[in-house]
Coordinates of C-alpha atoms and ligand atoms in Angstrom, one line a residue:
M25 CA -33.3 25.5 -70.4
A26 CA -36.8 25.8 -69.7
K27 CA -35.8 21.9 -70.6
Y28 CA -33.3 21.5 -68.6
S29 CA -34.6 23.5 -65.5
V30 CA -37.9 20.8 -65.3
S31 CA -35.4 17.5 -65.1
I32 CA -33.8 19.6 -62.4
F33 CA -37.2 19.5 -60.7
V34 CA -37.9 15.9 -61.5
L35 CA -34.4 15.0 -60.7
A36 CA -34.8 17.2 -57.3
A37 CA -38.5 15.2 -56.6
L38 CA -37.2 11.7 -57.6
F39 CA -33.9 11.7 -54.6
A40 CA -36.4 13.6 -52.1
S41 CA -38.9 10.7 -52.2
N42 CA -36.0 8.7 -52.7
A43 CA -34.2 9.5 -49.5
F44 CA -34.2 8.0 -46.2
A45 CA -37.0 9.1 -45.0
H46 CA -39.0 7.7 -42.3
E47 CA -42.9 9.1 -42.9
Q48 CA -46.6 9.0 -42.7
G49 CA -47.8 5.6 -43.8
S50 CA -44.4 3.6 -43.1
L51 CA -44.4 0.3 -41.8
L52 CA -40.5 -0.5 -40.3
V53 CA -40.5 -4.8 -39.5
R54 CA -37.1 -5.3 -37.3
A55 CA -36.3 -8.8 -36.8
G56 CA -33.1 -9.9 -33.8
L57 CA -31.8 -10.5 -30.8
A58 CA -33.9 -9.6 -27.5
N59 CA -32.3 -10.0 -24.5
V60 CA -34.6 -9.4 -21.2
D61 CA -32.0 -9.4 -18.2
P62 CA -34.4 -8.7 -14.9
D63 CA -33.5 -5.9 -12.2
A64 CA -34.8 -7.7 -9.2
S65 CA -36.4 -8.2 -6.2
S66 CA -39.1 -9.5 -3.6
S67 CA -40.6 -8.9 -0.5
A68 CA -39.5 -11.6 2.6
L69 CA -40.0 -15.8 1.0
V70 CA -43.7 -16.3 2.9
L71 CA -43.8 -19.6 4.3
D72 CA -46.6 -20.7 6.4
G73 CA -48.0 -17.2 6.2
V74 CA -44.4 -16.3 8.4
A75 CA -42.3 -14.2 6.8
V76 CA -38.6 -15.4 6.5
G77 CA -36.2 -13.1 7.9
S78 CA -32.8 -12.4 5.3
S79 CA -35.2 -13.9 2.1
E80 CA -35.6 -12.8 -1.1
A81 CA -35.6 -14.4 -4.6
D82 CA -34.0 -13.3 -7.7
V83 CA -34.6 -14.3 -11.8
D84 CA -31.6 -15.0 -14.2
D85 CA -31.3 -13.4 -17.9
N86 CA -32.1 -14.4 -21.1
T87 CA -32.2 -14.1 -25.0
Q88 CA -34.9 -14.7 -28.1
L89 CA -35.9 -13.6 -31.0
G90 CA -37.6 -10.3 -30.8
L91 CA -39.7 -9.1 -33.9
T92 CA -40.7 -5.3 -33.1
F93 CA -43.6 -3.9 -36.2
A94 CA -44.0 0.2 -36.4
Y95 CA -46.6 1.9 -37.7
M96 CA -45.5 5.8 -38.7
L97 CA -49.0 7.6 -37.7
T98 CA -46.9 10.9 -39.0
D99 CA -43.8 11.5 -40.6
R100 CA -41.9 11.5 -36.5
I101 CA -44.8 9.6 -34.5
A102 CA -45.6 5.8 -34.3
V103 CA -47.1 3.4 -32.8
E104 CA -45.5 0.3 -31.9
V105 CA -45.7 -4.0 -31.4
L106 CA -42.6 -4.9 -28.8
A107 CA -43.1 -9.2 -29.9
S108 CA -41.3 -12.5 -29.4
T109 CA -41.0 -16.5 -28.7
P110 CA -41.2 -17.2 -25.2
F111 CA -38.9 -15.7 -23.6
K112 CA -37.3 -18.6 -19.9
H113 CA -36.7 -17.7 -16.7
D114 CA -35.0 -19.5 -13.5
I115 CA -35.7 -17.8 -10.0
S116 CA -33.8 -18.4 -7.7
A117 CA -33.7 -18.1 -3.9
E118 CA -32.4 -17.0 -1.0
T119 CA -33.7 -19.1 2.1
G120 CA -32.6 -16.8 4.9
D121 CA -33.4 -17.3 8.6
L122 CA -34.3 -20.5 6.9
G123 CA -30.2 -22.0 6.2
L124 CA -30.7 -23.5 2.7
G125 CA -28.3 -21.4 1.9
E126 CA -29.3 -20.2 -1.8
V127 CA -31.6 -22.8 -3.9
D128 CA -32.6 -23.1 -7.0
A129 CA -37.1 -22.2 -7.5
G130 CA -37.9 -22.6 -10.0
E131 CA -37.7 -22.0 -13.8
T132 CA -40.4 -19.8 -16.4
K133 CA -41.7 -18.8 -19.4
H134 CA -43.5 -16.0 -20.7
L135 CA -44.2 -13.4 -23.0
P136 CA -44.6 -9.3 -22.9
P137 CA -46.7 -7.9 -25.8
T138 CA -45.9 -4.5 -25.2
V139 CA -47.4 -1.1 -27.8
S140 CA -45.7 2.0 -27.7
L141 CA -46.0 5.2 -28.9
L142 CA -42.2 5.9 -30.0
Y143 CA -41.4 9.5 -31.2
Y144 CA -39.3 9.9 -34.0
I145 CA -36.4 13.7 -33.4
N146 CA -34.5 13.8 -36.2
D147 CA -36.2 15.0 -39.8
S148 CA -37.5 12.4 -41.1
A149 CA -34.6 12.0 -44.5
S150 CA -32.3 11.8 -41.7
R151 CA -30.5 8.7 -42.2
F152 CA -30.1 8.6 -38.1
Q153 CA -33.3 7.9 -36.0
P154 CA -33.3 8.1 -33.0
Y155 CA -36.4 8.2 -31.2
V156 CA -37.6 7.4 -27.6
G157 CA -41.2 5.8 -26.7
A158 CA -43.3 5.2 -23.9
G159 CA -45.9 2.1 -23.7
I160 CA -47.9 -0.5 -21.8
N161 CA -47.1 -4.2 -21.4
Y162 CA -49.1 -6.8 -20.3
T163 CA -46.9 -10.0 -19.1
L164 CA -48.7 -13.5 -19.2
F165 CA -46.3 -16.3 -17.6
F166 CA -46.6 -20.0 -18.1
E167 CA -45.6 -23.6 -17.5
E168 CA -44.0 -22.6 -14.8
D169 CA -42.6 -25.0 -12.9
V170 CA -40.6 -26.2 -9.4
D171 CA -37.1 -26.9 -9.3
S172 CA -36.1 -29.8 -7.9
Q173 CA -34.0 -29.1 -5.7
L174 CA -36.3 -27.3 -3.8
E175 CA -38.8 -30.0 -4.1
G176 CA -35.4 -32.4 -2.1
V177 CA -36.8 -30.5 0.6
L178 CA -40.4 -29.5 0.4
G179 CA -42.1 -32.4 -1.6
N180 CA -43.6 -32.3 -4.5
G181 CA -44.9 -29.0 -5.4
S182 CA -46.2 -26.2 -8.5
L183 CA -46.3 -22.7 -8.6
E184 CA -48.2 -19.9 -10.4
L185 CA -46.9 -16.8 -11.3
D186 CA -49.7 -14.1 -11.3
P187 CA -50.1 -11.8 -14.5
S188 CA -48.9 -8.0 -14.8
W189 CA -49.6 -5.7 -16.7
G190 CA -47.4 -1.9 -16.3
L191 CA -46.2 1.2 -17.8
S192 CA -43.1 1.6 -19.8
A193 CA -40.2 3.6 -21.4
Q194 CA -38.2 3.1 -24.4
V195 CA -35.3 4.5 -26.5
G196 CA -33.6 3.3 -29.1
M197 CA -32.4 3.8 -32.8
D198 CA -33.0 3.0 -36.8
Y199 CA -29.8 3.1 -39.2
M200 CA -30.6 3.4 -42.0
L201 CA -28.1 1.0 -45.0
N202 CA -29.9 2.3 -47.9
D203 CA -34.0 2.9 -48.0
K204 CA -35.3 0.2 -47.8
A205 CA -32.6 -1.6 -44.3
F206 CA -31.7 -0.8 -41.4
I207 CA -30.2 -1.8 -38.0
N208 CA -31.8 -0.9 -34.7
A209 CA -30.9 -0.2 -31.2
S210 CA -33.3 -0.2 -28.5
I211 CA -33.2 -1.3 -24.7
W212 CA -36.2 -1.2 -23.2
W213 CA -37.2 -0.9 -19.3
I214 CA -40.4 -2.6 -17.8
D215 CA -42.5 -2.5 -14.7
I216 CA -43.2 -6.2 -14.1
D217 CA -44.2 -6.8 -10.9
T218 CA -46.0 -10.6 -10.2
D219 CA -47.0 -12.8 -6.8
A220 CA -45.1 -15.4 -6.3
D221 CA -47.8 -18.4 -4.9
F222 CA -45.7 -22.4 -4.6
R223 CA -47.7 -25.3 -2.8
F224 CA -45.7 -27.8 -1.2
P225 CA -48.1 -31.1 0.5
A226 CA -48.5 -29.5 4.1
N227 CA -46.5 -26.1 3.1
R228 CA -46.8 -23.1 0.6
L229 CA -44.8 -20.0 0.1
T230 CA -45.3 -16.8 -1.5
T231 CA -44.0 -13.8 -2.6
D232 CA -44.4 -10.6 -4.0
V233 CA -41.3 -10.3 -6.6
E234 CA -40.4 -7.4 -8.7
I235 CA -38.9 -7.9 -11.6
D236 CA -38.4 -4.2 -13.6
P237 CA -36.0 -5.7 -16.9
F238 CA -34.5 -3.7 -18.6
V239 CA -34.9 -5.5 -22.7
Y240 CA -32.1 -4.8 -24.9
Q241 CA -32.9 -5.8 -28.3
L242 CA -30.6 -6.0 -31.6
T243 CA -31.8 -6.3 -34.7
F244 CA -32.2 -5.6 -38.4
G245 CA -35.3 -3.7 -40.1
W246 CA -36.1 -3.5 -43.0
R247 CA -39.5 -0.2 -44.2
F248 CA -42.2 -0.9 -45.9
Ligands
NI524 NI1 -42.7 -3.2 -11.0

């Protein structure tokens, strides 16, 4: 009888360590698709120091390979890094009183590394692991380029976008397929603001752009 009890105890212990536990020391690696969908708004375009009435810049969306690494500091709290291959966005401008209509203004690549703290809501043994997070984002723009459509009007130009520091907020969930593998869905809102500075032979065009994207990520994950 005693032997039987010990067996039950050992089995129970094995089962417990074998459950879906996200626990202190776990490393969660996720890879999949990440879509950056700007909710852009901007100040009026400023041409040679004069604001152009009814004008605005806009930024389109882009999908890349997204990677996140999360390390469980406790059974419920993780520190997470969001990384990706570079996003590439087209920038358009409604020229308003300039009378050119909507033009393709340029394009840029960017990397938006984001470090967050996540709080897992459910018990660590649960198969379904929803979480909320908050973090800090740094966005670096590079390979900015002026579109030929705008250059057709103002001549060959250059574009510079300032880097951005901002806060981010996140919700997401891991769903354990087994002890190691899981699927993840997560949404970030990231405060990304930049100054766009277009320079042409005889003109300068500037605007402050609030990119403030939602980032949607769907990934496959592995727990180490
Ligand atoms: Ni903003």
